[in-house]
Amino acid sequence: MPVDLDNARPLAWDSATLDADTKEMLDNLQPNILRAHVREHLSLLFIRFNDISDGKRFLRTIATRHMKSARKHLEEVRGFAEDRKPGTPYVGLGISKAGYRDLGHSVEDLRRFGDRTFRDGMKRRVAEINDPAVPEWEATYQREIHAVVLIGDASPEPVAKLRGEILKLLPGTARVLGEEMGKGMRNPAGDGIEHFGYVDGRSQPLFVADEVDKEPRRHWNPAFPLGNVLVADPFAPNADRHFGSYFVFRKLEQNVRAFKEIEQDLADALGLTGADRDRAGAMLVGRFKDGTPVTSKARAGGGPVANDFTFDADPGDKCPFSGHIRKTNPRFDGIRNVLMARRGQTYGERSDQPWDDAAPGTRPSAGVGLLFMAFNSSLENQFEFTQRDWANNPDFLNPATGHDPVIGQGVRDIKVSFPKAWGKPEMSPPQTQIQQTVTMLGGEYFFMPSLAYLRAL
């Protein structure tokens, strides 16, 4: 029977009763989609082809020699948990609309991709989500990118070795347009953080039973159907068994110095003193630096980073409606199909400690940020909807609550208020929204095809 993408039960991938279709799906699905792969060190190579045969040969060889399946990845995760047996590096491969065309697929062929956003490509979608004009993007992303190769591992040496092997396979008719290097950052508790110093990536849709079973779910169910990330691969041998995912990549530069100044200014404007000053930044992000949800506690709480919560009992006097995590995951059932599987990584070197309380003037104002990456079953209804209708919309979730202060884009021409004390109805006088401190530097939409497609090229 065909794989059921709408089944809300988490996938028990190692079940003895797993059907043949699902087994074949896992044997031909790229890793890192259903479950995040370790990518503490990450290289992304952006490639352009100029010859159909050479391009197909390059992709086929990578898929055959260097790419493992989602099932193999899950087996490696199990082996590491049980015996500390190390896994193998991750290699992922995405193809853009232009890349499929350069591999010989016609315009008519491309209509088999149901997502018009993918068929347009990111450059043609600038106006939809208030992105900077394409001439303002970095040079790599202004060009026509055909493919992205991702190489990741827990340590840098395997990444460097595999990167060299893959580059040796690159035909003379192709070229690398650019490369990004990601490197994970962690706070003293070992939690992954982003450059503003906040725990990041904690709240994710989960698809496999191994992960779901570890999560408390009294208030929020982290289990999502496969249909949130998977679609049939239109050019694979068997569309009922071979799946892929739409992949969004965006390079987001963070002005850390400006954000830290904003935190201090907001704390001053609200009259916050002592430990309560940390609440200023927490209201912008929706969590304290250690990951404690501001809707749950007035202070950073320490311990495991909570994910089992909703905003149902918070009318905005704890976590403002504009708080980043509230804007991008408001946590009510009607929006579950919008949530993406985020797989981003930080980039850029810095000499300070992102999690401490050093003066804003010591923080970087450029050159650091996030390589935003996410898997979707629909770029239009997930990523672009989130950016356009939620993050950029000052009237979501309530009228005149403002843009998402972290990733919101567009003119911030309304004034907003914040709760002066946690859980109390008294609000501050309306004030100008904070300036935009995250700048999109370029990106592209890709499709991560099945291994069956790639190995048959």
PDB file of C-alpha atoms in Angstrom, residues 103-397:
ATOM      1  CA  LEU A 103      19.638  18.462 -16.444  1.00  0.00           C
ATOM      2  CA  GLY A 104      17.290  18.213 -19.426  1.00  0.00           C
ATOM      3  CA  HIS A 105      13.834  18.525 -17.861  1.00  0.00           C
ATOM      4  CA  SER A 106      11.442  20.660 -19.894  1.00  0.00           C
ATOM      5  CA  VAL A 107       9.192  23.440 -18.644  1.00  0.00           C
ATOM      6  CA  GLU A 108       6.320  21.006 -19.029  1.00  0.00           C
ATOM      7  CA  ASP A 109       8.199  18.460 -16.904  1.00  0.00           C
ATOM      8  CA  LEU A 110       8.663  21.012 -14.138  1.00  0.00           C
ATOM      9  CA  ARG A 111       4.913  21.464 -13.821  1.00  0.00           C
ATOM     10  CA  ARG A 112       4.943  18.072 -12.138  1.00  0.00           C
ATOM     11  CA  PHE A 113       6.287  19.898  -9.108  1.00  0.00           C
ATOM     12  CA  GLY A 114       3.089  21.042  -7.440  1.00  0.00           C
ATOM     13  CA  ASP A 115       4.689  23.965  -5.623  1.00  0.00           C
ATOM     14  CA  ARG A 116       4.636  27.085  -7.786  1.00  0.00           C
ATOM     15  CA  THR A 117       7.046  28.791  -5.384  1.00  0.00           C
ATOM     16  CA  PHE A 118       9.690  26.208  -6.256  1.00  0.00           C
ATOM     17  CA  ARG A 119       8.910  26.573  -9.964  1.00  0.00           C
ATOM     18  CA  ASP A 120       9.420  30.340  -9.662  1.00  0.00           C
ATOM     19  CA  GLY A 121      12.679  30.223  -7.712  1.00  0.00           C
ATOM     20  CA  MET A 122      13.549  32.565  -4.854  1.00  0.00           C
ATOM     21  CA  LYS A 123      14.585  35.536  -7.002  1.00  0.00           C
ATOM     22  CA  ARG A 124      11.081  35.858  -8.432  1.00  0.00           C
ATOM     23  CA  ARG A 125       9.497  35.756  -4.959  1.00  0.00           C
ATOM     24  CA  VAL A 126      11.217  38.812  -3.473  1.00  0.00           C
ATOM     25  CA  ALA A 127       8.081  40.955  -3.386  1.00  0.00           C
ATOM     26  CA  GLU A 128       6.035  38.179  -1.779  1.00  0.00           C
ATOM     27  CA  ILE A 129       8.024  38.208   1.463  1.00  0.00           C
ATOM     28  CA  ASN A 130       9.646  41.655   1.471  1.00  0.00           C
ATOM     29  CA  ASP A 131      13.129  40.338   0.761  1.00  0.00           C
ATOM     30  CA  PRO A 132      15.863  42.764  -0.312  1.00  0.00           C
ATOM     31  CA  ALA A 133      16.096  43.323  -4.069  1.00  0.00           C
ATOM     32  CA  VAL A 134      18.244  40.714  -5.815  1.00  0.00           C
ATOM     33  CA  PRO A 135      21.036  43.224  -6.713  1.00  0.00           C
ATOM     34  CA  GLU A 136      21.512  43.679  -2.947  1.00  0.00           C
ATOM     35  CA  TRP A 137      22.192  39.959  -2.427  1.00  0.00           C
ATOM     36  CA  GLU A 138      25.691  38.533  -2.197  1.00  0.00           C
ATOM     37  CA  ALA A 139      27.174  37.711  -5.607  1.00  0.00           C
ATOM     38  CA  THR A 140      26.866  33.935  -5.198  1.00  0.00           C
ATOM     39  CA  TYR A 141      23.100  34.144  -4.855  1.00  0.00           C
ATOM     40  CA  GLN A 142      22.565  36.625  -7.664  1.00  0.00           C
ATOM     41  CA  ARG A 143      23.773  33.936 -10.058  1.00  0.00           C
ATOM     42  CA  GLU A 144      21.772  30.972 -11.345  1.00  0.00           C
ATOM     43  CA  ILE A 145      22.462  28.131  -8.899  1.00  0.00           C
ATOM     44  CA  HIS A 146      21.701  24.609 -10.111  1.00  0.00           C
ATOM     45  CA  ALA A 147      22.525  22.462  -7.082  1.00  0.00           C
ATOM     46  CA  VAL A 148      23.625  22.573  -3.474  1.00  0.00           C
ATOM     47  CA  VAL A 149      25.743  19.868  -1.842  1.00  0.00           C
ATOM     48  CA  LEU A 150      25.718  19.743   1.954  1.00  0.00           C
ATOM     49  CA  ILE A 151      28.518  17.966   3.841  1.00  0.00           C
ATOM     50  CA  GLY A 152      28.234  17.745   7.616  1.00  0.00           C
ATOM     51  CA  ASP A 153      29.643  15.937  10.626  1.00  0.00           C
ATOM     52  CA  ALA A 154      30.393  16.355  14.321  1.00  0.00           C
ATOM     53  CA  SER A 155      34.063  17.198  13.692  1.00  0.00           C
ATOM     54  CA  PRO A 156      35.803  19.165  10.929  1.00  0.00           C
ATOM     55  CA  GLU A 157      38.203  16.499   9.617  1.00  0.00           C
ATOM     56  CA  PRO A 158      35.627  14.177   7.961  1.00  0.00           C
ATOM     57  CA  VAL A 159      33.931  17.200   6.396  1.00  0.00           C
ATOM     58  CA  ALA A 160      37.201  18.472   4.913  1.00  0.00           C
ATOM     59  CA  LYS A 161      38.111  15.026   3.597  1.00  0.00           C
ATOM     60  CA  LEU A 162      34.722  14.378   2.011  1.00  0.00           C
ATOM     61  CA  ARG A 163      34.555  17.909   0.618  1.00  0.00           C
ATOM     62  CA  GLY A 164      37.869  17.310  -1.173  1.00  0.00           C
ATOM     63  CA  GLU A 165      36.650  14.017  -2.631  1.00  0.00           C
ATOM     64  CA  ILE A 166      33.438  15.583  -3.913  1.00  0.00           C
ATOM     65  CA  LEU A 167      35.247  18.531  -5.474  1.00  0.00           C
ATOM     66  CA  LYS A 168      37.512  16.106  -7.347  1.00  0.00           C
ATOM     67  CA  LEU A 169      34.371  14.666  -8.956  1.00  0.00           C
ATOM     68  CA  LEU A 170      33.284  18.065 -10.252  1.00  0.00           C
ATOM     69  CA  PRO A 171      33.497  18.010 -14.069  1.00  0.00           C
ATOM     70  CA  GLY A 172      35.362  20.694 -15.971  1.00  0.00           C
ATOM     71  CA  THR A 173      32.107  21.944 -17.439  1.00  0.00           C
ATOM     72  CA  ALA A 174      30.734  22.787 -13.967  1.00  0.00           C
ATOM     73  CA  ARG A 175      31.875  25.250 -11.350  1.00  0.00           C
ATOM     74  CA  VAL A 176      31.396  26.106  -7.693  1.00  0.00           C
ATOM     75  CA  LEU A 177      29.688  29.489  -7.479  1.00  0.00           C
ATOM     76  CA  GLY A 178      30.224  29.838  -3.754  1.00  0.00           C
ATOM     77  CA  GLU A 179      30.552  28.050  -0.455  1.00  0.00           C
ATOM     78  CA  GLU A 180      29.227  28.573   3.057  1.00  0.00           C
ATOM     79  CA  MET A 181      30.775  27.106   6.191  1.00  0.00           C
ATOM     80  CA  GLY A 182      28.568  26.504   9.208  1.00  0.00           C
ATOM     81  CA  LYS A 183      29.821  25.820  12.712  1.00  0.00           C
ATOM     82  CA  GLY A 184      27.616  25.063  15.678  1.00  0.00           C
ATOM     83  CA  MET A 185      27.716  27.159  18.833  1.00  0.00           C
ATOM     84  CA  ARG A 186      26.757  25.905  22.286  1.00  0.00           C
ATOM     85  CA  ASN A 187      26.274  27.540  25.661  1.00  0.00           C
ATOM     86  CA  PRO A 188      27.882  26.171  28.855  1.00  0.00           C
ATOM     87  CA  ALA A 189      24.901  23.835  29.353  1.00  0.00           C
ATOM     88  CA  GLY A 190      25.586  22.254  25.951  1.00  0.00           C
ATOM     89  CA  ASP A 191      22.486  23.633  24.223  1.00  0.00           C
ATOM     90  CA  GLY A 192      22.755  24.887  20.652  1.00  0.00           C
ATOM     91  CA  ILE A 193      22.497  28.674  20.413  1.00  0.00           C
ATOM     92  CA  GLU A 194      22.348  31.365  17.735  1.00  0.00           C
ATOM     93  CA  HIS A 195      24.423  34.555  17.584  1.00  0.00           C
ATOM     94  CA  PHE A 196      22.097  36.674  19.742  1.00  0.00           C
ATOM     95  CA  GLY A 197      22.936  34.140  22.479  1.00  0.00           C
ATOM     96  CA  TYR A 198      19.585  32.341  22.750  1.00  0.00           C
ATOM     97  CA  VAL A 199      18.950  28.595  22.672  1.00  0.00           C
ATOM     98  CA  ASP A 200      17.803  27.755  19.159  1.00  0.00           C
ATOM     99  CA  GLY A 201      16.173  24.859  17.336  1.00  0.00           C
ATOM    100  CA  ARG A 202      14.486  23.320  20.357  1.00  0.00           C
ATOM    101  CA  SER A 203      10.896  23.301  19.126  1.00  0.00           C
ATOM    102  CA  GLN A 204      10.722  21.136  16.019  1.00  0.00           C
ATOM    103  CA  PRO A 205       8.111  18.942  14.360  1.00  0.00           C
ATOM    104  CA  LEU A 206       9.144  15.352  15.126  1.00  0.00           C
ATOM    105  CA  PHE A 207       8.403  12.446  12.804  1.00  0.00           C
ATOM    106  CA  VAL A 208      10.025   9.298  14.220  1.00  0.00           C
ATOM    107  CA  ALA A 209       8.931   7.467  17.346  1.00  0.00           C
ATOM    108  CA  ASP A 210      12.444   7.443  18.838  1.00  0.00           C
ATOM    109  CA  GLU A 211      12.353  11.218  19.272  1.00  0.00           C
ATOM    110  CA  VAL A 212       8.660  11.602  20.123  1.00  0.00           C
ATOM    111  CA  ASP A 213       8.862   9.029  22.913  1.00  0.00           C
ATOM    112  CA  LYS A 214      11.479  11.149  24.726  1.00  0.00           C
ATOM    113  CA  GLU A 215       9.273  14.239  24.804  1.00  0.00           C
ATOM    114  CA  PRO A 216       6.700  15.181  27.442  1.00  0.00           C
ATOM    115  CA  ARG A 217       3.478  16.049  25.636  1.00  0.00           C
ATOM    116  CA  ARG A 218       0.897  16.999  28.208  1.00  0.00           C
ATOM    117  CA  HIS A 219       0.239  20.381  26.559  1.00  0.00           C
ATOM    118  CA  TRP A 220       1.881  20.244  23.131  1.00  0.00           C
ATOM    119  CA  ASN A 221       2.159  17.207  20.878  1.00  0.00           C
ATOM    120  CA  PRO A 222       5.494  17.316  18.985  1.00  0.00           C
ATOM    121  CA  ALA A 223       4.528  14.428  16.662  1.00  0.00           C
ATOM    122  CA  PHE A 224       3.729  15.456  13.092  1.00  0.00           C
ATOM    123  CA  PRO A 225       2.701  13.498   9.993  1.00  0.00           C
ATOM    124  CA  LEU A 226       5.245  12.808   7.267  1.00  0.00           C
ATOM    125  CA  GLY A 227       3.180  15.051   5.020  1.00  0.00           C
ATOM    126  CA  ASN A 228       4.661  18.122   6.718  1.00  0.00           C
ATOM    127  CA  VAL A 229       7.969  17.491   4.946  1.00  0.00           C
ATOM    128  CA  LEU A 230       7.572  14.787   2.282  1.00  0.00           C
ATOM    129  CA  VAL A 231       6.130  14.852  -1.231  1.00  0.00           C
ATOM    130  CA  ALA A 232       6.324  12.310  -4.025  1.00  0.00           C
ATOM    131  CA  ASP A 233       9.463  12.706  -6.140  1.00  0.00           C
ATOM    132  CA  PRO A 234       7.922  13.431  -9.562  1.00  0.00           C
ATOM    133  CA  PHE A 235      10.847  12.043 -11.583  1.00  0.00           C
ATOM    134  CA  ALA A 236      11.686   8.989  -9.471  1.00  0.00           C
ATOM    135  CA  PRO A 237      10.982   5.437 -10.662  1.00  0.00           C
ATOM    136  CA  ASN A 238       8.059   4.942  -8.232  1.00  0.00           C
ATOM    137  CA  ALA A 239       6.150   7.967  -6.951  1.00  0.00           C
ATOM    138  CA  ASP A 240       4.329   5.819  -4.356  1.00  0.00           C
ATOM    139  CA  ARG A 241       7.608   4.852  -2.676  1.00  0.00           C
ATOM    140  CA  HIS A 242      10.177   7.484  -3.586  1.00  0.00           C
ATOM    141  CA  PHE A 243       9.906  10.829  -1.830  1.00  0.00           C
ATOM    142  CA  GLY A 244      11.715  14.110  -1.516  1.00  0.00           C
ATOM    143  CA  SER A 245      11.292  17.467   0.178  1.00  0.00           C
ATOM    144  CA  TYR A 246      11.342  21.140  -0.771  1.00  0.00           C
ATOM    145  CA  PHE A 247      14.352  22.824   0.814  1.00  0.00           C
ATOM    146  CA  VAL A 248      14.750  26.514   1.546  1.00  0.00           C
ATOM    147  CA  PHE A 249      18.183  28.052   2.076  1.00  0.00           C
ATOM    148  CA  ARG A 250      18.666  31.652   3.220  1.00  0.00           C
ATOM    149  CA  LYS A 251      21.768  33.402   4.492  1.00  0.00           C
ATOM    150  CA  LEU A 252      20.712  35.689   7.350  1.00  0.00           C
ATOM    151  CA  GLU A 253      23.248  38.145   8.748  1.00  0.00           C
ATOM    152  CA  GLN A 254      22.751  39.190  12.384  1.00  0.00           C
ATOM    153  CA  ASN A 255      23.736  42.596  13.761  1.00  0.00           C
ATOM    154  CA  VAL A 256      24.437  41.360  17.277  1.00  0.00           C
ATOM    155  CA  ARG A 257      25.658  44.723  18.543  1.00  0.00           C
ATOM    156  CA  ALA A 258      22.427  46.474  17.549  1.00  0.00           C
ATOM    157  CA  PHE A 259      20.261  43.712  19.030  1.00  0.00           C
ATOM    158  CA  LYS A 260      22.084  43.889  22.363  1.00  0.00           C
ATOM    159  CA  GLU A 261      21.692  47.661  22.427  1.00  0.00           C
ATOM    160  CA  ILE A 262      17.985  47.194  21.749  1.00  0.00           C
ATOM    161  CA  GLU A 263      17.689  44.787  24.680  1.00  0.00           C
ATOM    162  CA  GLN A 264      19.238  47.357  27.016  1.00  0.00           C
ATOM    163  CA  ASP A 265      17.133  50.225  25.650  1.00  0.00           C
ATOM    164  CA  LEU A 266      13.931  48.214  26.035  1.00  0.00           C
ATOM    165  CA  ALA A 267      14.823  47.242  29.604  1.00  0.00           C
ATOM    166  CA  ASP A 268      15.413  50.931  30.385  1.00  0.00           C
ATOM    167  CA  ALA A 269      12.166  52.001  28.727  1.00  0.00           C
ATOM    168  CA  LEU A 270      10.193  49.458  30.785  1.00  0.00           C
ATOM    169  CA  GLY A 271      12.000  50.372  34.008  1.00  0.00           C
ATOM    170  CA  LEU A 272      13.306  46.822  34.481  1.00  0.00           C
ATOM    171  CA  THR A 273      15.986  46.353  37.125  1.00  0.00           C
ATOM    172  CA  GLY A 274      18.249  43.559  38.354  1.00  0.00           C
ATOM    173  CA  ALA A 275      17.564  40.063  37.045  1.00  0.00           C
ATOM    174  CA  ASP A 276      14.274  41.280  35.558  1.00  0.00           C
ATOM    175  CA  ARG A 277      16.217  43.136  32.853  1.00  0.00           C
ATOM    176  CA  ASP A 278      16.719  39.804  31.075  1.00  0.00           C
ATOM    177  CA  ARG A 279      12.986  39.809  30.394  1.00  0.00           C
ATOM    178  CA  ALA A 280      13.401  42.527  27.762  1.00  0.00           C
ATOM    179  CA  GLY A 281      15.264  40.248  25.360  1.00  0.00           C
ATOM    180  CA  ALA A 282      13.103  37.298  26.366  1.00  0.00           C
ATOM    181  CA  MET A 283       9.973  39.160  25.261  1.00  0.00           C
ATOM    182  CA  LEU A 284      11.527  39.804  21.850  1.00  0.00           C
ATOM    183  CA  VAL A 285      12.582  36.183  21.351  1.00  0.00           C
ATOM    184  CA  GLY A 286       9.888  34.441  23.389  1.00  0.00           C
ATOM    185  CA  ARG A 287      12.458  32.565  25.477  1.00  0.00           C
ATOM    186  CA  PHE A 288      15.184  33.540  27.881  1.00  0.00           C
ATOM    187  CA  LYS A 289      18.746  32.853  26.785  1.00  0.00           C
ATOM    188  CA  ASP A 290      18.725  29.394  28.396  1.00  0.00           C
ATOM    189  CA  GLY A 291      15.553  28.452  26.512  1.00  0.00           C
ATOM    190  CA  THR A 292      13.027  28.988  29.305  1.00  0.00           C
ATOM    191  CA  PRO A 293       9.737  30.063  27.649  1.00  0.00           C
ATOM    192  CA  VAL A 294       8.782  33.534  28.861  1.00  0.00           C
ATOM    193  CA  THR A 295       5.113  32.502  28.732  1.00  0.00           C
ATOM    194  CA  SER A 296       5.857  29.930  31.450  1.00  0.00           C
ATOM    195  CA  LYS A 297       8.216  31.756  33.817  1.00  0.00           C
ATOM    196  CA  ALA A 298       9.235  35.286  34.735  1.00  0.00           C
ATOM    197  CA  ARG A 299      12.870  34.234  35.050  1.00  0.00           C
ATOM    198  CA  ALA A 300      15.303  31.936  33.302  1.00  0.00           C
ATOM    199  CA  GLY A 301      14.790  28.543  34.843  1.00  0.00           C
ATOM    200  CA  GLY A 302      17.780  26.376  33.974  1.00  0.00           C
ATOM    201  CA  GLY A 303      17.476  22.644  33.385  1.00  0.00           C
ATOM    202  CA  PRO A 304      16.174  21.001  30.204  1.00  0.00           C
ATOM    203  CA  VAL A 305      14.846  23.382  27.568  1.00  0.00           C
ATOM    204  CA  ALA A 306      11.050  23.150  27.737  1.00  0.00           C
ATOM    205  CA  ASN A 307       8.960  22.409  24.679  1.00  0.00           C
ATOM    206  CA  ASP A 308       5.745  21.134  26.281  1.00  0.00           C
ATOM    207  CA  PHE A 309       3.794  24.377  26.491  1.00  0.00           C
ATOM    208  CA  THR A 310       1.240  26.491  24.645  1.00  0.00           C
ATOM    209  CA  PHE A 311       0.250  30.155  24.677  1.00  0.00           C
ATOM    210  CA  ASP A 312      -3.426  29.389  25.363  1.00  0.00           C
ATOM    211  CA  ALA A 313      -3.485  30.970  28.829  1.00  0.00           C
ATOM    212  CA  ASP A 314      -1.271  33.939  27.942  1.00  0.00           C
ATOM    213  CA  PRO A 315      -3.177  37.014  26.675  1.00  0.00           C
ATOM    214  CA  GLY A 316       0.105  38.726  25.845  1.00  0.00           C
ATOM    215  CA  ASP A 317       1.051  39.898  29.338  1.00  0.00           C
ATOM    216  CA  LYS A 318       3.842  37.323  29.572  1.00  0.00           C
ATOM    217  CA  CYS A 319       5.001  36.627  26.015  1.00  0.00           C
ATOM    218  CA  PRO A 320       3.971  39.453  23.675  1.00  0.00           C
ATOM    219  CA  PHE A 321       2.085  38.389  20.562  1.00  0.00           C
ATOM    220  CA  SER A 322       5.080  39.650  18.565  1.00  0.00           C
ATOM    221  CA  GLY A 323       7.579  37.378  20.352  1.00  0.00           C
ATOM    222  CA  HIS A 324       9.592  35.480  17.751  1.00  0.00           C
ATOM    223  CA  ILE A 325       8.674  31.969  18.821  1.00  0.00           C
ATOM    224  CA  ARG A 326       5.028  32.967  19.243  1.00  0.00           C
ATOM    225  CA  LYS A 327       4.911  34.511  15.771  1.00  0.00           C
ATOM    226  CA  THR A 328       6.527  31.518  14.063  1.00  0.00           C
ATOM    227  CA  ASN A 329       4.802  28.774  16.090  1.00  0.00           C
ATOM    228  CA  PRO A 330       1.691  30.071  17.863  1.00  0.00           C
ATOM    229  CA  ARG A 331       1.025  26.523  19.087  1.00  0.00           C
ATOM    230  CA  PHE A 332      -2.635  25.963  18.329  1.00  0.00           C
ATOM    231  CA  ASP A 333      -3.819  22.940  16.390  1.00  0.00           C
ATOM    232  CA  GLY A 334      -5.092  24.764  13.332  1.00  0.00           C
ATOM    233  CA  ILE A 335      -1.575  25.756  12.279  1.00  0.00           C
ATOM    234  CA  ARG A 336       0.276  22.463  12.633  1.00  0.00           C
ATOM    235  CA  ASN A 337       0.442  21.873   8.876  1.00  0.00           C
ATOM    236  CA  VAL A 338       2.439  25.121   8.494  1.00  0.00           C
ATOM    237  CA  LEU A 339       5.403  24.112  10.652  1.00  0.00           C
ATOM    238  CA  MET A 340       8.679  23.254   8.902  1.00  0.00           C
ATOM    239  CA  ALA A 341      11.562  20.972   9.843  1.00  0.00           C
ATOM    240  CA  ARG A 342      14.315  23.531  10.489  1.00  0.00           C
ATOM    241  CA  ARG A 343      17.912  22.422  10.019  1.00  0.00           C
ATOM    242  CA  GLY A 344      19.845  25.708  10.196  1.00  0.00           C
ATOM    243  CA  GLN A 345      23.407  26.311  11.324  1.00  0.00           C
ATOM    244  CA  THR A 346      25.283  29.387  12.496  1.00  0.00           C
ATOM    245  CA  TYR A 347      28.145  30.892  10.509  1.00  0.00           C
ATOM    246  CA  GLY A 348      30.942  33.382  11.200  1.00  0.00           C
ATOM    247  CA  GLU A 349      33.795  33.621  13.683  1.00  0.00           C
ATOM    248  CA  ARG A 350      33.743  35.764  16.809  1.00  0.00           C
ATOM    249  CA  SER A 351      36.084  36.249  19.751  1.00  0.00           C
ATOM    250  CA  ASP A 352      33.445  36.991  22.419  1.00  0.00           C
ATOM    251  CA  GLN A 353      31.120  34.584  24.221  1.00  0.00           C
ATOM    252  CA  PRO A 354      27.591  34.919  22.765  1.00  0.00           C
ATOM    253  CA  TRP A 355      25.827  33.859  25.971  1.00  0.00           C
ATOM    254  CA  ASP A 356      27.433  36.278  28.449  1.00  0.00           C
ATOM    255  CA  ASP A 357      26.519  39.837  29.470  1.00  0.00           C
ATOM    256  CA  ALA A 358      29.394  41.725  27.862  1.00  0.00           C
ATOM    257  CA  ALA A 359      28.789  45.289  26.700  1.00  0.00           C
ATOM    258  CA  PRO A 360      27.040  45.668  23.316  1.00  0.00           C
ATOM    259  CA  GLY A 361      30.032  47.550  21.936  1.00  0.00           C
ATOM    260  CA  THR A 362      32.092  44.348  22.106  1.00  0.00           C
ATOM    261  CA  ARG A 363      29.659  42.453  19.864  1.00  0.00           C
ATOM    262  CA  PRO A 364      29.939  41.949  16.086  1.00  0.00           C
ATOM    263  CA  SER A 365      27.724  44.086  13.875  1.00  0.00           C
ATOM    264  CA  ALA A 366      28.272  42.040  10.676  1.00  0.00           C
ATOM    265  CA  GLY A 367      29.897  38.874   9.369  1.00  0.00           C
ATOM    266  CA  VAL A 368      27.956  36.452  11.566  1.00  0.00           C
ATOM    267  CA  GLY A 369      24.503  34.954  11.324  1.00  0.00           C
ATOM    268  CA  LEU A 370      22.386  31.960  10.465  1.00  0.00           C
ATOM    269  CA  LEU A 371      22.392  29.681   7.451  1.00  0.00           C
ATOM    270  CA  PHE A 372      18.650  29.137   7.590  1.00  0.00           C
ATOM    271  CA  MET A 373      17.608  25.777   6.153  1.00  0.00           C
ATOM    272  CA  ALA A 374      14.265  24.028   6.357  1.00  0.00           C
ATOM    273  CA  PHE A 375      12.393  21.141   4.762  1.00  0.00           C
ATOM    274  CA  ASN A 376       8.814  21.681   3.575  1.00  0.00           C
ATOM    275  CA  SER A 377       6.123  19.807   1.713  1.00  0.00           C
ATOM    276  CA  SER A 378       5.037  23.209   0.378  1.00  0.00           C
ATOM    277  CA  LEU A 379       7.293  26.259   0.233  1.00  0.00           C
ATOM    278  CA  GLU A 380       4.264  28.411  -0.507  1.00  0.00           C
ATOM    279  CA  ASN A 381       2.127  27.187   2.387  1.00  0.00           C
ATOM    280  CA  GLN A 382       4.871  26.714   4.964  1.00  0.00           C
ATOM    281  CA  PHE A 383       8.015  28.829   4.624  1.00  0.00           C
ATOM    282  CA  GLU A 384       6.556  31.722   2.646  1.00  0.00           C
ATOM    283  CA  PHE A 385       3.316  31.700   4.621  1.00  0.00           C
ATOM    284  CA  THR A 386       5.280  31.857   7.882  1.00  0.00           C
ATOM    285  CA  GLN A 387       7.442  34.732   6.668  1.00  0.00           C
ATOM    286  CA  ARG A 388       4.710  36.732   4.910  1.00  0.00           C
ATOM    287  CA  ASP A 389       1.554  36.114   6.948  1.00  0.00           C
ATOM    288  CA  TRP A 390       3.096  35.687  10.378  1.00  0.00           C
ATOM    289  CA  ALA A 391       6.566  37.231  10.786  1.00  0.00           C
ATOM    290  CA  ASN A 392       6.010  40.211   8.460  1.00  0.00           C
ATOM    291  CA  ASN A 393       2.401  40.823   9.468  1.00  0.00           C
ATOM    292  CA  PRO A 394       2.015  43.386  12.290  1.00  0.00           C
ATOM    293  CA  ASP A 395      -1.603  42.268  12.831  1.00  0.00           C
ATOM    294  CA  PHE A 396      -0.831  38.611  13.493  1.00  0.00           C
ATOM    295  CA  LEU A 397      -1.769  37.306  16.101  1.00  0.00           C
TER     296      LEU A 397
END
